[in-house]
XYZ file of N, CA and C in Angstrom:
234
model
N 203.869 133.764 -81.858
C 203.389 135.307 -80.961
C 202.080 135.801 -81.723
N 200.933 135.706 -80.827
C 199.701 136.350 -81.588
C 199.643 137.730 -81.620
N 200.257 138.429 -80.643
C 199.893 139.892 -80.769
C 201.264 140.740 -80.398
N 202.217 140.884 -80.763
C 203.589 141.184 -80.219
C 203.457 142.846 -79.236
N 202.681 143.573 -79.760
C 202.697 144.887 -79.213
C 201.809 144.512 -77.574
N 200.953 143.500 -77.294
C 200.255 143.193 -76.232
C 201.635 142.757 -75.361
N 202.269 141.814 -75.771
C 203.416 140.771 -75.234
C 204.291 141.849 -74.772
N 204.702 142.645 -75.529
C 205.708 143.678 -74.856
C 205.284 144.564 -73.624
N 203.998 144.808 -73.921
C 203.071 145.706 -72.653
C 202.894 144.836 -71.475
N 202.601 143.283 -71.778
C 202.393 142.456 -70.583
C 202.987 142.669 -69.381
N 202.448 142.799 -68.032
C 203.196 142.630 -66.836
C 203.563 141.203 -66.443
N 203.044 140.097 -67.115
C 202.925 138.750 -66.671
C 204.267 138.242 -66.648
N 205.263 138.711 -67.297
C 206.757 138.192 -66.941
C 207.056 138.328 -65.250
N 206.975 139.668 -64.894
C 207.426 140.024 -63.821
C 206.733 139.530 -62.971
N 205.178 139.249 -62.893
C 204.593 138.699 -62.265
C 205.031 137.258 -61.815
N 205.289 136.517 -62.663
C 205.281 134.940 -62.711
C 206.836 134.755 -62.144
N 207.624 135.320 -63.156
C 208.887 135.032 -62.973
C 209.630 135.760 -61.661
N 209.202 136.818 -61.096
C 209.757 137.656 -60.222
C 210.041 136.768 -59.083
N 208.624 136.317 -58.321
C 208.731 135.573 -57.372
C 209.671 134.294 -57.271
N 209.832 133.654 -58.431
C 210.844 132.808 -58.708
C 212.411 133.542 -58.406
N 212.737 134.386 -58.363
C 213.973 135.203 -58.232
C 214.469 135.527 -59.276
N 213.965 135.538 -60.396
C 214.411 136.023 -61.876
C 214.306 137.363 -62.385
N 215.519 138.101 -62.603
C 216.012 139.338 -62.590
C 216.317 139.828 -63.753
N 216.434 140.862 -64.132
C 217.215 141.106 -65.288
C 216.300 140.997 -66.833
N 214.822 141.117 -66.780
C 213.774 140.440 -67.733
C 213.975 141.480 -68.897
N 214.728 141.151 -70.075
C 214.784 141.856 -71.276
C 213.969 141.140 -72.518
N 213.252 141.957 -72.927
C 212.555 141.357 -74.219
C 213.132 142.139 -75.515
N 213.038 141.394 -76.576
C 213.533 141.635 -78.198
C 212.291 141.207 -78.971
N 212.419 141.737 -80.190
C 211.630 141.398 -81.402
C 212.392 141.284 -82.523
N 212.143 140.491 -83.466
C 212.987 140.248 -84.680
C 212.587 141.306 -85.458
N 213.272 142.235 -85.831
C 212.917 143.146 -86.805
C 212.120 142.627 -88.196
N 212.757 141.495 -88.384
C 212.367 140.761 -90.035
C 211.033 140.181 -89.844
N 210.600 139.976 -88.289
C 209.290 139.185 -88.438
C 208.878 139.403 -86.909
N 207.917 140.399 -86.723
C 207.782 140.659 -85.673
C 206.958 139.988 -84.816
N 206.625 138.753 -85.046
C 205.953 137.525 -84.450
C 207.356 136.973 -83.535
N 208.192 136.886 -84.045
C 209.405 136.411 -83.436
C 209.863 137.248 -82.273
N 209.587 136.613 -81.031
C 210.198 137.366 -79.806
C 211.187 136.361 -79.008
N 211.585 137.319 -78.427
C 212.623 136.500 -77.454
C 212.732 137.184 -76.193
N 212.860 136.475 -74.773
C 213.539 137.161 -73.101
C 214.547 136.583 -73.255
N 215.250 137.558 -72.680
C 216.655 137.234 -71.719
C 216.337 137.433 -70.787
N 216.974 136.753 -69.387
C 216.741 137.007 -67.857
C 217.705 136.178 -67.214
N 218.308 136.726 -66.024
C 219.078 136.167 -65.240
C 217.961 135.454 -64.315
N 218.254 134.192 -64.091
C 217.784 132.966 -63.505
C 218.500 132.439 -62.317
N 218.290 132.581 -61.083
C 219.146 132.017 -60.334
C 219.001 130.395 -59.980
N 217.464 130.207 -60.119
C 217.400 128.773 -60.152
C 216.708 128.092 -61.185
N 217.334 127.614 -62.025
C 216.646 127.023 -62.907
C 215.761 126.030 -62.925
N 216.075 125.129 -62.240
C 215.304 124.139 -61.786
C 213.850 124.391 -61.274
N 213.591 125.610 -60.699
C 212.201 126.301 -60.187
C 211.631 126.731 -61.359
N 212.205 127.100 -62.521
C 211.765 127.795 -63.376
C 210.988 126.843 -64.151
N 211.754 125.836 -64.503
C 211.739 124.642 -65.343
C 210.501 123.687 -64.781
N 210.393 123.507 -63.357
C 209.208 123.231 -62.540
C 208.069 124.079 -62.919
N 208.171 125.343 -62.658
C 206.978 126.429 -62.764
C 206.389 126.288 -64.286
N 207.298 125.890 -65.317
C 206.641 125.977 -66.832
C 205.740 124.866 -67.182
N 205.662 123.857 -66.136
C 205.204 122.947 -66.230
C 203.462 122.970 -65.629
N 203.461 124.251 -65.045
C 202.281 124.353 -64.275
C 201.120 124.946 -64.863
N 199.910 124.565 -64.429
C 198.803 125.714 -65.053
C 199.027 126.944 -65.072
N 199.611 127.585 -64.056
C 199.760 129.005 -64.098
C 200.507 129.373 -64.909
N 202.033 128.822 -65.346
C 202.444 128.908 -66.670
C 201.660 128.899 -67.847
N 201.260 128.024 -68.048
C 200.489 127.673 -69.150
C 199.073 129.446 -69.198
N 198.538 129.558 -68.339
C 197.665 130.833 -68.234
C 198.561 131.856 -68.587
N 199.640 132.355 -68.035
C 200.512 133.180 -68.532
C 201.050 133.381 -69.889
N 201.130 132.544 -70.331
C 201.521 131.961 -71.776
C 200.354 132.541 -72.681
N 199.174 132.232 -72.522
C 197.726 132.164 -72.987
C 197.698 133.691 -72.988
N 197.616 134.379 -71.654
C 197.512 135.550 -71.574
C 198.339 136.475 -72.550
N 199.539 136.186 -72.349
C 200.467 136.921 -73.409
C 199.998 136.185 -74.638
N 199.713 135.594 -75.326
C 199.415 135.104 -76.801
C 200.998 134.464 -77.076
N 201.527 133.830 -76.147
C 203.009 132.751 -76.453
C 202.302 131.658 -77.147
N 202.646 131.324 -78.420
C 202.455 129.847 -78.995
C 203.344 128.984 -78.313
N 203.129 128.022 -77.447
C 203.861 127.083 -76.551
C 204.689 126.325 -77.650
N 204.030 126.055 -78.767
C 204.654 124.910 -79.640
C 205.662 125.576 -80.359
N 205.729 126.823 -80.348
C 207.070 127.435 -81.060
C 208.380 127.979 -79.848
N 207.911 127.602 -78.663
C 209.190 128.231 -77.874
C 210.341 127.440 -77.920
N 211.239 127.659 -77.462
C 212.637 127.724 -77.520
C 213.051 128.140 -76.434
N 214.050 127.082 -75.556
C 214.792 127.844 -74.496
C 216.415 127.554 -74.546
N 217.149 128.544 -74.195
C 218.670 128.407 -74.476
C 219.227 128.803 -73.092
N 220.195 127.897 -72.614
C 220.721 128.058 -71.366
C 222.262 128.430 -71.705
N 222.567 129.349 -70.851
C 224.107 129.838 -71.011
C 225.074 128.874 -70.818
N 226.176 128.633 -71.816
C 226.889 127.381 -71.523
C 228.190 127.593 -70.654
């Protein structure tokens, strides 16, 4: 994460995930390392989200938000 405060204030999550049916988006910051952040969200169609994550629009949104793609980890509820 390049700038946690910018990321927290950014509207991009809602803008890009909202149209995919993603709801209840929540953000988290590691209190020991503010550059480690997390997003928890309800995803109705994981295939659609994963497909979107491979698009230039997703890359642009991550760049805007200061997300470092090489550090990103996705977890799915078991």
